[in-house]
Amino acid sequence: MKKNAIRLAVLVLIACIQTEQSWAQSTVSSIASDETSASALPSVTIVDSSEKHEYRQSSSTSATRTDTPLQELPQSVQVISHQLIEDLHASRVDDVMLYVSGVAHQNNFGGLWDNYSIRGFSGSENGGMNMLWNGFASNRGYAAPRDMANVETIDFFKGPSAAVYGSSEPGGTINVVTKKPQFQSSNVLDFTAGTQDFFRSTVDSTGALTDNFAYRLNAATESKGSSRDAVDSKRAFFAPAFTWLLTDRTTLNYEGEFLQQKAPLDRGIVAVGGRLDAIPASRFLGEPNDGDITINNQSHLLSLEHQFDDNWHLRTGVFHKEGTLNGYSTEASSLRSDNTTLWRQRRYRDYSWSDTSLQVELGGKIRTGSIEHEILTGVDADWMTLDQRMLRINPSTGTPYAINIYDPVYGQAQPIPTTNTNTAERQISTGLFLQDQIKLADRWRLLAGVRLDAFRDTLNNLLTGTVSRQDKSASSPRLGLTYLASQTISLYTSIGKSFRPNTGSDASGNAFSPETALAKEAGMKYESNDKRVGATLAVFDITKQNVLTVDPANTFYSIAAGEVRSRGVELDFNGKVAQHWRLTGNMAFTDAVVTKDNTLPVGSRLINVPKTSGSLLTVYEDVDANGGLYGLGGGLNYVGARTGDTAGSFTLPAYTTVKALAYWQVTPKMRLSFNVNNLFNKQYYASSYSSVWITPGEVRSATLGLTIKF
């Protein structure tokens, strides 16, 4: 199977290269004739040829913290461009993650956060994977699903990133890059309405207030129903930003975000005897009277950039994020032996957190003889507090807090939960990193880097009066080599280490050793001469150790002794493949399994990770008889079968969904868009945590959008 996947991926990569080459040979005369006919029209919409208006991005600052061409990076990096975000009319990360290979849905905390795995690795089940916001860790604590109103691009860089960012998963990292203030005035309003009572409005305004001071304001309001009974949500989002040119070499930037979301915690449906279709996917098994979980998040980033000369720069930034999560929920605990009665527990959560980060980096270019170096060195520090108070009750005797899954009756007397968790956690970490990107010769690039981290975690259990501490350190080296075989083809290989702290302690009260991972990767990249078409073929092998597993001497505790491994092959391709056609797609084969554990069988698959997956989206764009730009597009997304829980007691079946989209530039200032997700209303299951917490996929939905510029 793996050999067939590699063979297929290579064939597709070759086909992309041949398609682009044949198009390049014939496109000159075609474009000339099309432009001649277009010039006779009364009005022509001019499409900017910059990267912002393409699917293909030729460089990224995320993977190395430097603006490096993707062809020279010894790792797979996929950038979700602003054009793709606009074509999809995306409002969440969920809307775009399908178009990157090896990314899969994971437990999303009842719909209250973003959580994905990359190459099989998803991070802490209580915190999710590492997600960056303009290079700063942004999802520690409990962050609501990210709003896309102020997002410019999203970078998915595969493999370990610990050498520059510290604690992270070895499969990859997501960096959200936000829209920046512009000195040219622009104002955009967008109104979207759709099925299931979906209403959303956004504003994007930017411009200069003085010759050296520019602002940007993004805001959104949204109300949304769902295919789930008694489940709807509301959110408000506000993101101000400014850029102040202090001198011709010094810039001060501020970016803020304020988000409030109100939605029930929805754990989904249950499996009955391994069957997922025993009850309707719409059935809500909680209690509507619990009301909403309210999440409030706010973020602030103040950064200063100074360019000493053409070669050297200094960048420093202070990031602060804080938030709260409050509310009641009713959640399934176990399905009884009659396969009808579902016992439930009632919880009240009162969480708050504060996270502050400081980054200072110095970068520059130097020569040692004929060899060019791009040096980056820096330090950063993080301080986080996380206070969690949970009240819980799980009646199992007398009158259990239960519901009939086939004939649910809501509104029954609700038990009063009592304090179950009351902790105060404090984390402090510091890091020092050094990176050198070396031009060894015209065709050879070497990337070498190392980072040293020290972290301290103190967990105060206010119920028991006990305090557990860990004081650990880690080193994270990486080394990568790229060979530029031609103007369009490059080959690369890399190896790197990563780590992630394990919170808590063992039966003796000792802190767990951190998870550590070793990742190896090799691949081939193609980029057309005009940089509008590109593809990456990657093969990887990752092993992670010190994964928490049950202590055989005391099953109430864990030990850091487990091991998991992921091997696979990925192909990503995107770009403007002809004059009127944009295309993006991917395929992935991911073999992610347990290789050592005290309770799980060796060889058992990691939860929610499909062996095979892929997607394809294409858009045709042209001008109508009146000079208005229009586009028609569609695509499909395939996700293979996945293990539904760690015990492998049931399987989430494979599925394919289809998307359709259209837009029309009615006037230079007005645009209409129409999107249909899950066109054929395929019933599927997006992810699960256990047999009683299974998240159904979205049913068919349609939205109509109106965008106005002024």
XYZ file of C-alpha atoms in Angstrom:
710
model
C 0.000 0.000 0.000
C 2.771 2.404 0.931
C 4.698 1.643 -2.284
C 1.545 2.221 -4.336
C 0.946 5.556 -2.567
C 4.504 6.714 -3.293
C 4.199 5.580 -6.913
C 0.912 7.462 -7.351
C 2.301 10.605 -5.711
C 5.336 10.600 -8.028
C 3.111 10.184 -11.086
C 0.951 13.143 -10.043
C 4.047 15.279 -9.418
C 5.383 14.429 -12.894
C 1.990 15.185 -14.406
C 2.001 18.627 -12.731
C 5.436 19.379 -14.198
C 4.454 18.218 -17.689
C 1.153 20.125 -17.591
C 2.897 23.354 -16.619
C 5.599 22.916 -19.274
C 3.111 22.276 -22.091
C 0.963 25.195 -20.951
C 4.002 27.490 -20.853
C 4.820 26.643 -24.474
C 1.352 27.560 -25.778
C 0.193 30.255 -23.372
C 1.842 33.289 -25.050
C -0.327 33.273 -28.167
C -3.431 32.316 -26.145
C -3.013 35.189 -23.706
C -2.375 37.632 -26.551
C -5.622 36.704 -28.311
C -7.621 36.767 -25.069
C -6.225 40.164 -24.075
C -7.048 41.561 -27.546
C -10.690 40.525 -27.236
C -10.881 41.710 -23.633
C -9.576 45.134 -24.571
C -12.682 45.692 -26.715
C -15.003 45.297 -23.734
C -16.478 48.419 -22.137
C -14.932 47.646 -18.742
C -12.262 45.165 -17.703
C -11.472 44.087 -14.149
C -7.697 44.017 -13.805
C -6.442 41.131 -11.678
C -3.313 41.855 -9.669
C -0.584 39.390 -10.555
C 1.031 39.518 -7.117
C 1.196 36.411 -4.922
C -1.748 37.636 -2.873
C -4.011 36.743 -5.784
C -2.616 33.249 -6.405
C -2.830 29.857 -4.695
C 0.934 29.401 -4.889
C 3.174 31.228 -2.433
C 6.889 31.133 -3.255
C 8.261 32.022 0.194
C 7.397 31.848 3.884
C 8.791 33.348 7.069
C 7.181 30.809 9.399
C 9.456 27.769 9.227
C 12.758 29.607 9.809
C 11.635 33.070 11.026
C 13.305 34.404 7.875
C 11.892 35.142 4.443
C 13.155 32.025 2.688
C 12.100 30.675 -0.728
C 10.088 27.478 -0.310
C 12.324 25.761 -2.870
C 15.321 26.186 -0.565
C 13.669 24.935 2.632
C 14.578 21.352 3.621
C 11.027 20.565 4.741
C 7.492 20.573 3.443
C 5.782 23.941 3.971
C 2.260 24.587 2.688
C 0.786 28.085 2.679
C -2.962 28.660 2.537
C -3.005 31.840 0.469
C -5.340 34.786 0.852
C -6.821 33.977 -2.559
C -7.807 30.477 -1.425
C -9.292 31.866 1.790
C -11.308 34.314 -0.308
C -12.454 31.670 -2.818
C -13.635 29.421 0.021
C -15.262 32.372 1.813
C -13.644 30.822 4.891
C -14.629 31.904 8.384
C -12.805 29.153 10.366
C -9.557 27.193 10.135
C -11.781 24.126 9.577
C -12.698 25.562 6.172
C -9.112 25.493 4.900
C -7.312 22.658 6.724
C -8.712 20.120 4.235
C -6.371 21.480 1.564
C -3.112 20.490 3.286
C -1.867 16.912 3.257
C -1.688 14.881 6.445
C -3.890 17.183 8.549
C -6.789 15.500 10.388
C -9.552 16.519 12.788
C -9.068 15.644 16.444
C -11.172 16.020 19.600
C -12.484 19.606 19.482
C -13.660 19.864 23.110
C -17.347 19.726 22.216
C -16.900 22.323 19.460
C -15.193 24.894 21.698
C -11.667 24.862 20.251
C -9.543 24.064 17.175
C -7.669 20.782 17.317
C -5.878 18.954 14.516
C -3.159 16.390 14.051
C -0.349 16.746 11.518
C 1.265 13.510 10.392
C -0.602 11.772 13.212
C 0.537 13.937 16.147
C -1.990 16.143 17.887
C -0.509 17.251 21.189
C -2.155 17.179 24.589
C -5.734 15.920 24.731
C -6.427 18.763 27.174
C -4.702 21.473 25.180
C -4.580 20.456 21.554
C -1.737 20.952 19.123
C 0.590 23.920 19.018
C -0.794 26.839 16.994
C 1.111 30.074 16.470
C -0.208 33.592 15.890
C 2.371 35.673 14.005
C 5.072 33.427 15.439
C 3.851 33.432 19.071
C 2.210 30.463 20.821
C -1.458 31.375 20.894
C -3.573 28.416 22.002
C -2.317 27.704 25.495
C -5.256 27.838 27.842
C -8.624 27.419 26.152
C -8.870 29.419 22.944
C -12.135 29.476 21.011
C -11.976 28.409 17.340
C -9.995 31.030 15.433
C -11.924 33.579 13.431
C -10.664 34.251 9.905
C -11.808 37.881 9.655
C -8.260 39.243 10.040
C -6.272 36.324 8.597
C -4.004 36.929 5.595
C -2.455 33.461 5.240
C -2.065 30.246 7.238
C 1.262 28.437 7.108
C 1.477 24.694 7.752
C 5.121 23.730 8.218
C 5.716 20.017 8.584
C 8.182 18.276 10.847
C 9.640 19.512 14.147
C 9.811 23.265 14.753
C 11.339 23.122 18.217
C 14.692 24.394 16.929
C 13.205 27.889 16.582
C 9.880 27.804 18.491
C 10.519 25.447 21.405
C 7.903 23.046 22.762
C 5.904 21.583 19.872
C 4.697 18.421 18.178
C 7.025 16.655 15.718
C 4.392 16.326 12.981
C 4.163 20.024 12.270
C 2.968 23.436 13.383
C 0.364 25.938 12.206
C 1.186 29.660 12.057
C -1.641 32.139 11.489
C -0.446 35.315 9.747
C -2.762 38.294 10.167
C -3.579 41.202 7.878
C -1.322 44.225 8.376
C -2.107 47.956 8.232
C -1.683 49.502 4.773
C -1.011 53.127 3.864
C -3.337 52.863 0.876
C -6.968 53.304 1.907
C -9.313 50.318 1.579
C -12.690 49.520 3.124
C -14.559 46.250 2.693
C -17.916 45.121 4.087
C -19.074 41.526 3.777
C -22.528 40.149 4.568
C -23.202 36.408 4.462
C -26.412 34.484 5.060
C -26.950 30.766 4.802
C -28.863 27.676 5.734
C -29.286 26.669 9.377
C -29.825 30.300 10.361
C -26.288 31.361 9.525
C -25.677 35.117 9.531
C -22.263 36.770 9.482
C -21.031 40.289 8.801
C -17.445 41.524 8.663
C -15.618 44.794 8.130
C -12.023 45.293 6.985
C -10.829 48.894 7.001
C -7.277 50.148 6.557
C -5.472 53.321 5.578
C -3.097 56.079 6.653
C -3.932 58.494 9.461
C -0.689 60.436 8.911
C 2.297 60.071 6.602
C 3.921 57.619 9.006
C 0.974 56.068 10.873
C -1.448 53.488 9.408
C -4.275 51.505 10.966
C -6.286 48.375 10.251
C -9.577 47.352 11.793
C -11.198 43.957 11.332
C -14.443 43.022 13.033
C -17.054 40.281 12.724
C -20.378 39.296 14.245
C -21.929 35.903 13.700
C -24.912 33.818 14.729
C -25.142 30.225 13.626
C -27.478 27.303 13.994
C -26.458 23.733 13.234
C -27.742 20.358 12.158
C -27.579 19.346 15.818
C -30.760 19.703 17.852
C -30.711 22.631 20.311
C -27.143 23.630 19.382
C -26.404 27.128 18.092
C -23.698 29.694 18.665
C -22.946 33.410 18.651
C -19.677 35.263 18.444
C -18.281 38.772 18.241
C -14.747 39.541 17.072
C -12.776 42.782 17.047
C -9.156 43.177 15.861
C -7.456 46.607 15.791
C -3.900 47.110 14.520
C -1.533 49.961 13.747
C 1.881 50.501 12.168
C 4.001 53.492 13.144
C 7.074 54.294 11.048
C 9.269 55.845 13.732
C 12.143 56.345 11.271
C 12.975 55.055 7.814
C 14.575 52.031 9.526
C 12.418 51.529 12.634
C 8.799 50.348 12.797
C 6.488 49.908 15.778
C 3.505 47.564 15.345
C 0.518 46.706 17.502
C -2.071 43.997 16.878
C -4.977 43.102 19.126
C -7.819 40.595 19.123
C -10.950 40.425 21.239
C -13.274 37.448 20.848
C -16.383 36.294 22.679
C -18.140 33.051 21.788
C -21.270 31.552 23.306
C -22.182 27.966 22.435
C -23.248 24.756 24.191
C -20.638 22.113 24.831
C -21.764 19.346 22.467
C -20.076 15.953 22.822
C -21.989 14.526 19.855
C -23.506 11.054 19.585
C -22.761 7.543 20.882
C -21.815 4.277 19.202
C -24.151 1.365 19.899
C -22.470 -2.002 19.522
C -19.896 -0.343 17.287
C -22.637 1.124 15.071
C -22.645 4.887 14.501
C -26.027 5.127 12.769
C -28.139 3.723 15.596
C -29.476 7.201 16.384
C -29.827 10.261 14.139
C -26.663 12.342 13.785
C -28.742 15.367 14.788
C -29.626 14.049 18.254
C -28.350 16.144 21.160
C -27.671 14.064 24.276
C -26.952 16.937 26.644
C -29.436 19.265 28.342
C -30.635 22.434 26.569
C -31.326 24.024 29.968
C -27.581 24.087 30.699
C -27.260 27.081 28.387
C -24.031 28.171 26.767
C -20.371 27.913 27.566
C -18.983 31.450 27.294
C -15.400 31.949 26.162
C -13.707 35.344 26.273
C -10.260 35.716 24.697
C -8.106 38.770 24.176
C -4.627 39.045 22.667
C -2.124 41.905 22.350
C 1.116 41.968 20.396
C 3.521 44.907 20.440
C 6.577 44.518 18.226
C 9.513 46.719 17.244
C 11.592 46.133 14.111
C 14.824 47.932 13.337
C 16.919 47.560 10.190
C 20.543 48.425 10.966
C 21.537 48.228 7.299
C 20.740 46.126 4.250
C 22.006 42.976 5.997
C 21.215 43.168 9.712
C 17.969 43.589 11.636
C 16.674 43.460 15.194
C 13.154 42.346 16.020
C 11.533 42.217 19.452
C 7.982 41.578 20.532
C 5.807 41.217 23.619
C 2.697 39.065 23.349
C -0.008 38.810 25.991
C -3.133 36.681 25.924
C -5.747 36.074 28.570
C -9.143 34.488 28.716
C -11.952 32.865 30.653
C -14.267 29.905 30.085
C -17.440 29.512 32.139
C -20.637 27.507 32.001
C -22.579 24.305 32.639
C -22.653 21.212 30.446
C -24.207 17.755 30.489
C -21.934 15.100 29.001
C -22.246 11.379 28.336
C -20.346 9.093 30.699
C -21.382 5.535 29.762
C -23.954 3.623 27.723
C -25.551 0.924 29.856
C -25.804 -2.761 28.927
C -29.329 -2.299 27.536
C -27.814 -0.137 24.769
C -30.580 2.366 25.387
C -29.863 4.164 28.662
C -27.088 6.731 28.636
C -25.701 7.777 31.986
C -24.504 11.356 32.017
C -22.529 13.693 34.213
C -23.112 17.375 34.816
C -20.206 19.784 34.982
C -19.558 23.431 35.701
C -16.299 24.908 34.461
C -14.682 28.091 35.692
C -11.335 28.438 33.916
C -9.072 31.453 33.527
C -5.597 31.883 32.098
C -2.947 34.456 31.325
C -0.020 33.967 28.950
C 2.819 36.430 28.308
C 5.706 35.914 25.883
C 8.814 37.939 25.050
C 10.891 37.414 21.910
C 14.141 39.122 20.898
C 15.988 38.130 17.747
C 18.940 39.402 15.755
C 19.458 38.395 12.150
C 21.919 39.195 9.434
C 23.909 38.043 6.425
C 27.658 37.525 6.380
C 30.270 35.928 4.117
C 33.094 33.574 4.997
C 35.083 33.372 1.801
C 32.783 32.192 -0.970
C 30.144 30.896 1.476
C 27.122 33.033 2.392
C 25.476 32.779 5.809
C 22.118 34.048 7.020
C 22.381 34.030 10.793
C 19.451 34.224 13.188
C 19.846 34.140 16.943
C 17.462 35.030 19.700
C 16.012 34.469 23.145
C 12.450 34.185 24.317
C 10.613 33.679 27.571
C 7.056 32.668 28.501
C 5.029 33.059 31.668
C 1.641 31.358 31.902
C -0.927 30.924 34.646
C -3.836 28.518 34.314
C -6.508 28.283 37.008
C -9.049 25.489 36.591
C -12.047 24.920 38.821
C -14.523 22.239 37.827
C -17.647 21.083 39.630
C -18.867 17.638 38.587
C -21.468 15.065 39.514
C -21.883 11.659 37.902
C -24.908 9.956 39.533
C -24.676 6.188 39.162
C -26.926 4.998 41.977
C -30.429 5.860 43.068
C -31.773 8.046 40.291
C -29.021 8.323 37.697
C -28.842 11.408 35.520
C -29.737 9.418 32.404
C -31.443 9.777 29.052
C -33.008 7.342 26.578
C -30.941 7.721 23.403
C -33.887 6.625 21.218
C -36.546 8.729 22.933
C -34.810 11.570 24.790
C -36.788 13.616 27.297
C -35.181 16.921 28.224
C -35.886 19.141 31.200
C -35.481 16.579 33.970
C -34.241 17.630 37.392
C -30.570 18.506 37.172
C -28.179 17.362 39.905
C -26.006 19.975 41.553
C -22.314 19.319 40.872
C -19.679 19.565 43.581
C -16.048 20.586 43.332
C -14.020 17.985 41.489
C -10.984 19.969 40.336
C -9.414 23.108 41.738
C -5.877 23.729 40.527
C -3.535 26.662 39.997
C -0.769 26.009 37.498
C 2.240 28.234 36.778
C 4.575 27.675 33.844
C 7.822 29.507 33.109
C 10.055 28.727 30.151
C 13.083 30.316 28.517
C 14.808 29.493 25.266
C 17.945 30.394 23.358
C 18.305 29.531 19.676
C 20.854 29.859 16.891
C 20.218 29.173 13.216
C 22.453 29.383 10.159
C 21.208 29.141 6.575
C 24.250 28.546 4.419
C 24.722 28.880 0.670
C 27.467 26.319 0.207
C 27.492 26.768 -3.569
C 25.167 27.861 -6.340
C 23.064 24.706 -5.964
C 23.541 23.670 -2.322
C 21.778 25.035 0.778
C 22.452 23.897 4.326
C 20.169 24.700 7.277
C 21.579 24.120 10.758
C 19.996 25.150 14.013
C 19.815 24.349 17.686
C 17.731 25.559 20.595
C 18.171 25.144 24.344
C 15.060 25.331 26.537
C 14.476 25.345 30.263
C 10.977 25.079 31.681
C 9.444 24.971 35.113
C 5.899 23.910 35.959
C 4.222 24.160 39.349
C 0.776 22.599 39.835
C -0.967 23.464 43.085
C -3.899 21.172 43.861
C -6.062 23.382 46.054
C -8.348 20.461 46.975
C -5.664 18.188 48.382
C -3.102 20.811 49.325
C -0.405 19.010 47.325
C 2.049 20.710 44.992
C 3.856 18.983 42.130
C 6.801 20.572 40.380
C 8.948 19.853 37.384
C 12.115 21.630 36.380
C 13.404 20.287 33.078
C 15.538 21.255 30.112
C 15.759 20.142 26.511
C 17.923 20.667 23.438
C 16.408 20.669 19.944
C 18.839 20.483 17.035
C 17.970 20.243 13.364
C 19.935 19.844 10.163
C 18.708 20.043 6.590
C 20.286 19.967 3.148
C 18.754 21.156 -0.137
C 20.079 20.560 -3.648
C 18.742 22.891 -6.352
C 18.839 20.404 -9.210
C 17.541 22.920 -11.750
C 15.657 26.193 -11.902
C 12.442 24.301 -11.166
C 13.433 21.174 -9.194
C 14.986 20.857 -5.741
C 15.742 17.836 -3.562
C 16.070 17.930 0.207
C 16.611 15.877 3.324
C 16.438 16.811 7.009
C 16.567 15.477 10.540
C 15.438 17.167 13.747
C 14.407 16.693 17.356
C 11.496 18.158 19.317
C 10.040 18.021 22.812
C 6.844 18.735 24.689
C 6.508 18.821 28.500
C 4.288 16.253 30.212
C 2.324 17.878 33.012
C 1.472 16.053 36.230
C 3.434 13.513 38.264
C 3.810 9.772 38.765
C 2.819 7.655 41.769
C 5.903 8.845 43.677
C 5.137 12.509 43.031
C 7.983 12.896 40.554
C 7.484 15.012 37.467
C 7.282 13.197 34.147
C 10.104 13.486 31.673
C 9.071 15.477 28.597
C 8.025 13.787 25.387
C 10.875 13.747 22.885
C 10.788 12.976 19.184
C 13.168 12.373 16.313
C 11.927 13.171 12.802
C 13.515 12.363 9.450
C 12.252 13.677 6.129
C 13.252 13.671 2.472
C 11.526 15.082 -0.542
C 11.392 16.754 -3.921
C 9.935 20.157 -4.821
C 8.870 21.631 -8.119
C 8.205 25.310 -8.866
C 7.574 26.717 -12.341
C 9.778 29.470 -13.680
C 7.015 32.045 -13.188
C 6.480 30.728 -9.619
C 2.742 30.211 -10.176
C 2.742 26.393 -10.031
C 4.385 24.230 -7.405
C 4.370 20.797 -5.827
C 6.063 19.038 -2.915
C 6.571 15.307 -2.495
C 7.718 14.321 1.007
C 8.543 11.052 2.777
C 8.893 11.075 6.583
C 9.633 8.860 9.589
C 8.914 10.183 13.108
C 9.251 8.438 16.471
C 8.036 9.983 19.731
C 9.059 8.667 23.151
C 8.086 9.245 26.794
C 4.395 9.168 25.892
C 2.282 8.754 29.029
C 1.009 5.221 29.610
C -0.563 3.358 32.521
C 1.784 2.484 35.396
C 1.659 -1.351 35.663
C 2.540 -1.134 39.360
C -0.265 1.329 40.123
C -2.977 1.603 37.469
C -4.316 4.822 39.004
C -1.170 6.610 37.810
C 0.821 7.015 34.627
C 4.464 6.742 33.659
C 6.315 8.335 30.743
C 7.284 5.126 28.968
C 5.144 4.858 25.833
C 6.256 5.245 22.227
C 4.447 6.030 18.970
C 5.655 6.211 15.388
C 4.403 7.780 12.174
C 5.676 7.042 8.685
C 4.246 8.200 5.416
C 4.326 10.013 2.126
C 2.625 13.275 1.161
C 2.038 15.179 -2.041
C 0.845 18.795 -2.198
C 0.344 20.749 -5.421
C -1.168 24.136 -6.207
C -1.015 27.094 -8.508
C -2.373 28.738 -11.619
C -2.125 25.797 -14.014
C -3.532 27.653 -17.034
C -4.622 31.166 -17.889
C -8.083 30.755 -16.336
C -7.539 27.862 -13.919
C -6.421 27.773 -10.272
C -5.850 24.407 -8.617
C -4.909 23.057 -5.212
C -4.790 19.468 -4.048
C -3.015 16.895 -1.938
C -2.693 13.209 -1.137
C -1.327 11.578 2.005
C -0.506 8.112 3.280
C 0.047 8.162 7.062
C 0.929 5.041 9.040
C 0.697 6.265 12.660
C 0.805 3.484 15.246
C 1.648 2.632 18.843
C 5.056 0.952 19.098
C 5.312 0.630 22.894
C 2.659 0.816 25.614
C 1.588 -0.918 28.817
C -2.090 -1.294 27.890
C -2.529 -0.564 24.174
C -1.569 -3.280 21.672
C 1.596 -2.630 19.702
C 0.578 -1.715 16.164
C -2.760 -0.141 17.122
C -3.473 2.986 15.130
C -3.480 6.487 16.602
C -6.963 7.863 17.122
C -8.628 9.875 14.320
C -5.691 9.507 11.925
C -6.634 8.108 8.480
C -4.142 6.015 6.564
C -5.177 7.665 3.311
C -6.609 11.107 2.656
C -6.650 13.737 -0.048
C -8.429 16.718 -1.531
C -8.761 18.637 -4.769
C -10.177 22.085 -5.521
C -10.206 23.876 -8.849
C -11.589 27.271 -9.875
C -12.198 28.607 -13.381
C -12.053 32.424 -13.628
C -12.845 34.718 -16.544
C -14.602 38.004 -17.399
C -18.178 38.248 -18.644
C -19.446 40.327 -21.568
C -19.636 43.420 -19.351
C -16.119 43.041 -17.981
C -17.150 41.596 -14.622
C -14.889 38.935 -13.157
C -16.596 35.622 -12.364
C -15.472 32.258 -11.085
C -16.874 28.732 -10.920
C -15.257 26.018 -8.881
C -15.621 22.776 -7.059
C -13.712 20.078 -5.341
C -13.777 17.013 -3.185
C -12.273 15.881 0.074
C -11.551 12.256 0.953
C -10.795 10.962 4.458
C -10.054 7.289 5.023
C -11.253 5.096 7.861
C -9.968 5.971 11.337
C -9.756 4.368 14.767
C -12.496 5.866 16.947
C -10.879 5.391 20.360
C -7.572 4.318 21.849
C -8.896 0.802 22.471
C -9.875 0.387 18.809
C -13.413 -0.672 19.777
C -15.022 1.023 16.758
C -14.089 2.658 13.480
C -15.042 5.950 11.908
C -15.791 5.051 8.274
C -14.153 6.668 5.260
C -16.037 9.425 3.490
C -15.900 11.826 0.553
C -17.550 15.237 0.508
C -17.994 17.597 -2.415
C -17.863 21.399 -2.444
C -19.164 23.865 -5.039
C -18.478 27.604 -5.261
C -19.210 30.547 -7.512
C -18.618 34.294 -7.447
C -19.345 37.260 -9.678
C -17.849 40.740 -9.613
C -21.076 42.603 -10.386
C -19.271 45.960 -10.394
C -15.702 46.933 -9.453
C -17.072 47.644 -5.954
C -19.529 44.772 -5.508
C -19.040 41.003 -5.476
C -21.518 38.152 -4.970
C -20.407 34.709 -3.810
C -22.206 31.402 -3.392
C -20.812 28.329 -1.619
C -22.227 24.874 -0.982
C -20.475 22.518 1.438
C -21.146 18.767 1.426
C -23.076 19.137 -1.826
C -24.500 15.598 -1.800
C -25.307 15.678 1.936
C -22.966 12.827 2.829
C -23.378 11.568 6.405
C -19.961 11.248 8.016
C -18.188 11.496 11.352
C -15.449 14.096 11.699
C -13.704 12.840 14.852
C -14.216 11.116 18.176
C -12.697 10.741 21.604
C -14.553 7.684 22.868
C -17.601 5.586 22.002
C -19.833 8.130 23.773
C -18.158 11.268 22.400
C -18.410 11.140 18.604
C -18.615 14.304 16.498
C -20.890 14.028 13.439
C -19.838 15.872 10.299
C -21.657 18.890 8.916
C -24.678 18.301 6.688
C -25.130 20.128 3.403
C -25.054 23.894 3.869
C -25.184 26.847 1.499
C -24.190 30.487 1.947
C -24.723 33.604 -0.135
C -22.295 36.476 0.380
C -22.249 40.122 -0.649
C -18.923 42.009 -0.549
C -18.865 45.786 -0.941
C -15.718 47.913 -1.332
C -15.653 51.668 -0.819
